[in-house]
Amino acid sequence: MLNNYNEKDKVLLAVDCIIFGFDNDRLKILLIKRDFEPEKGKWSLIGGFLKQEENLDDAASRVLKHLTGLDDVYLEQFYTFSEIDRDPQERTISVSYYALINIEDHNNELNEQFSAQWFSIDKAPKLIFDHDQMVKHAIRRLRYRASTKPIGFELLPEKFTMKQLQNLYESILDTKLDKRNFISKINSLDVLIRLDEKDMESSRKGSYLHKFDKEKYDQKVSEGFTFKI
Amino acid sequence: MLNNYNEKDKVLLAVDCIIFGFDNDRLKILLIKRDFEPEKGKWSLIGGFLKQEENLDDAASRVLKHLTGLDDVYLEQFYTFSEIDRDPQERTISVSYYALINIEDHNNELNEQFSAQWFSIDKAPKLIFDHDQMVKHAIRRLRYRASTKPIGFELLPEKFTMKQLQNLYESILDTKLDKRNFISKINSLDVLIRLDEKDMESSRKGSYLHKFDKEKYDQKVSEGFTFKI
DNA sequence: TTTGAAAAGTGTGAAATAGACACTTATAAA
DNA sequence: TTTATAAGTGTCTATTTCACACTTTTCAAA
């Protein structure tokens, strides 16, 4: 029946998070080594169960805060996984989110008790359950989103060089980009502020630092602008 | 805790379907008038609850089959809605799908008992719960998907005219397209077969009927082709 | 039988965007 | 002062997108 609320059909709803980070070279994901059953000792995504008093976004934020200590993290729900035996111990449905965090600024907040570790996408270990599938799906969504919304900046420090930004996009899109074409594309979007400050780490000449100009971006969006890389 | 399977956190998981159809003029959605509580007499999407022995895709197919009698319908999951009070009677989480069906070929299969009715997107009545939000979300996803995958054909009869195809895209994308540019774009994709047959309904001259060439499309995809409108 | 009405069918040129490509500059360290 | 290293910068070509209007076919009405 379509209209019956049936107690016996209730299920456990998990929330699993793919946490993306960027170390100025490769796109990474944060994984934990489970010290609890099932699949103790194996690598997995972080997750938790939805509680009665919260919605899914809140559950994802809570799970993330628990592991990383971070509030105000970019989170996007992308798919709900429901194969009957995806968790062999008990039927659970998993709503998956991905998060974007800035490794550089926040690496220290990681909660030690989870033995969490960053892995390059292509060097990550095999994960439990259907978590590998979730990661694949998350990358697809991230690729799409990052090329149509300015979410890449979530993965960078507040001040960044053009080279960092280019490395980030190359890493997300898994492709090489031409430096001059990339820079003129970015400049034509006209949503960065070039600071007077230079980063002197990576070269003798030094390279200008930039900030994303959120106010300008919002203003332009309200005038019909769409971000596209 | 992250690892506790806790009976009291179990929830009801609903599946709701936005059913899109196309009547050669406007994009439509199929709604039902509820003859059961809660919200009896109001318009809503069709839906049902996930059962223990099925995954979400199967649940969506089942719900759809129950209403329309159709198997093998294009279905895509797009978002999971979880606001605590979205259903005031009992906490339910809803995983939403949209379906594409060909009104012309299948209007008769509709299960009478649901008093289902087709509505133009812009003339649909207010729906119960968060169903209006679901419809908005579904349209966004449909727009994106239809411009990157050849799913539009699911909404058309097997044989269709270029005019119908153009009307369909105009309706999905909610925009006017230039006839010549549209046709040359479609022709450049090279995935339609023009039949010798003409449709004589819409004009004295008659207009050629076309079919989507699925084999050719699949072949081209395997060679790196991507569909883009 | 001729004429008119209505939609189908068809191509070109201009503008904008994407993509390939290489040399100069600034600076710190040797 | 020399050298090594990454930063910074512009032009030309190819491709794609967009704007735009007349001819053809056929049925129905005069």
Tab-separated table of C-alpha atoms in Angstrom, chain A residues 2-13 36-38 47-57 63 66 77 79-80 82-84 87 89-93 95 114 129 141 144, chain B residues 2-13 36-38 47-57 63 66 77 79-80 82-84 87 89-93 95 114 129 141 144:
chain	number	residue	atom	x	y	z
A	2	LEU	CA	1.086	3.515	-0.682
A	3	ASN	CA	-0.316	5.126	2.416
A	4	ASN	CA	0.677	2.781	5.210
A	5	TYR	CA	3.256	3.803	7.714
A	6	ASN	CA	4.640	0.405	8.560
A	7	GLU	CA	6.891	-0.029	11.588
A	8	LYS	CA	8.602	-3.116	10.218
A	9	ASP	CA	9.859	-1.322	7.101
A	10	LYS	CA	11.946	1.112	9.127
A	11	VAL	CA	15.635	1.125	8.313
A	12	LEU	CA	18.846	2.565	9.614
A	13	LEU	CA	19.994	5.594	7.688
A	36	PHE	CA	35.398	-1.285	15.603
A	37	GLU	CA	33.366	-4.049	14.024
A	38	PRO	CA	32.365	-4.845	11.388
A	47	GLY	CA	30.080	8.031	8.799
A	48	GLY	CA	27.386	7.885	11.389
A	49	PHE	CA	23.686	7.317	11.735
A	50	LEU	CA	20.956	9.846	11.274
A	51	LYS	CA	19.264	10.659	14.557
A	52	GLN	CA	15.623	11.424	15.114
A	53	GLU	CA	16.244	15.052	16.020
A	54	GLU	CA	18.321	16.139	13.008
A	55	ASN	CA	18.110	16.307	9.247
A	56	LEU	CA	20.709	14.772	6.933
A	57	ASP	CA	22.747	17.934	6.436
A	63	VAL	CA	29.926	13.465	11.771
A	66	HIS	CA	33.386	14.856	15.332
A	77	GLN	CA	24.805	15.540	-0.585
A	79	TYR	CA	23.676	10.098	-3.728
A	80	THR	CA	21.899	7.527	-1.599
A	82	SER	CA	20.804	1.156	-0.882
A	83	GLU	CA	21.931	-2.243	-2.078
A	84	ILE	CA	20.452	-4.797	0.272
A	87	ASP	CA	26.508	-3.632	4.909
A	89	GLN	CA	25.811	-6.974	9.293
A	90	GLU	CA	22.568	-5.052	9.149
A	91	ARG	CA	20.550	-3.400	6.466
A	92	THR	CA	21.539	0.230	6.242
A	93	ILE	CA	20.923	2.820	3.605
A	95	VAL	CA	23.196	8.981	2.164
A	114	PHE	CA	40.256	7.791	14.503
A	129	PHE	CA	31.390	-2.005	1.777
A	141	ARG	CA	30.090	15.275	-8.677
A	144	TYR	CA	30.990	18.905	-12.265
B	2	LEU	CA	29.841	5.906	15.033
B	3	ASN	CA	29.642	2.143	15.226
B	4	ASN	CA	26.413	1.499	17.034
B	5	TYR	CA	23.502	0.038	15.193
B	6	ASN	CA	20.728	1.555	17.200
B	7	GLU	CA	17.182	0.278	16.816
B	8	LYS	CA	15.596	3.498	17.973
B	9	ASP	CA	17.202	5.551	15.229
B	10	LYS	CA	15.456	3.602	12.489
B	11	VAL	CA	13.308	5.666	10.152
B	12	LEU	CA	10.802	5.182	7.393
B	13	LEU	CA	12.286	5.667	3.955
B	36	PHE	CA	-5.976	8.740	1.888
B	37	GLU	CA	-4.658	10.539	4.939
B	38	PRO	CA	-2.699	12.587	5.653
B	47	GLY	CA	5.399	7.513	-3.654
B	48	GLY	CA	5.739	4.500	-1.455
B	49	PHE	CA	7.944	3.055	1.216
B	50	LEU	CA	11.130	1.162	0.753
B	51	LYS	CA	10.732	-2.468	1.754
B	52	GLN	CA	13.309	-4.683	3.382
B	53	GLU	CA	13.714	-6.912	0.354
B	54	GLU	CA	14.422	-4.262	-2.302
B	55	ASN	CA	16.836	-1.461	-3.053
B	56	LEU	CA	15.747	2.095	-3.807
B	57	ASP	CA	15.809	1.747	-7.595
B	63	VAL	CA	5.841	2.495	-7.241
B	66	HIS	CA	1.805	0.377	-9.670
B	77	GLN	CA	17.548	9.191	-8.290
B	79	TYR	CA	18.109	13.870	-3.969
B	80	THR	CA	17.132	12.749	-0.490
B	82	SER	CA	15.038	14.854	5.291
B	83	GLU	CA	13.626	17.875	7.073
B	84	ILE	CA	12.327	16.682	10.409
B	87	ASP	CA	5.730	14.816	6.859
B	89	GLN	CA	2.362	12.710	10.742
B	90	GLU	CA	5.516	10.652	11.094
B	91	ARG	CA	9.162	11.191	10.474
B	92	THR	CA	9.990	9.987	6.982
B	93	ILE	CA	12.969	10.570	4.796
B	95	VAL	CA	14.558	9.594	-1.654
B	114	PHE	CA	-5.295	7.115	-8.321
B	129	PHE	CA	4.754	18.389	2.107
B	141	ARG	CA	18.477	17.714	-12.741
B	144	TYR	CA	21.341	19.115	-16.826
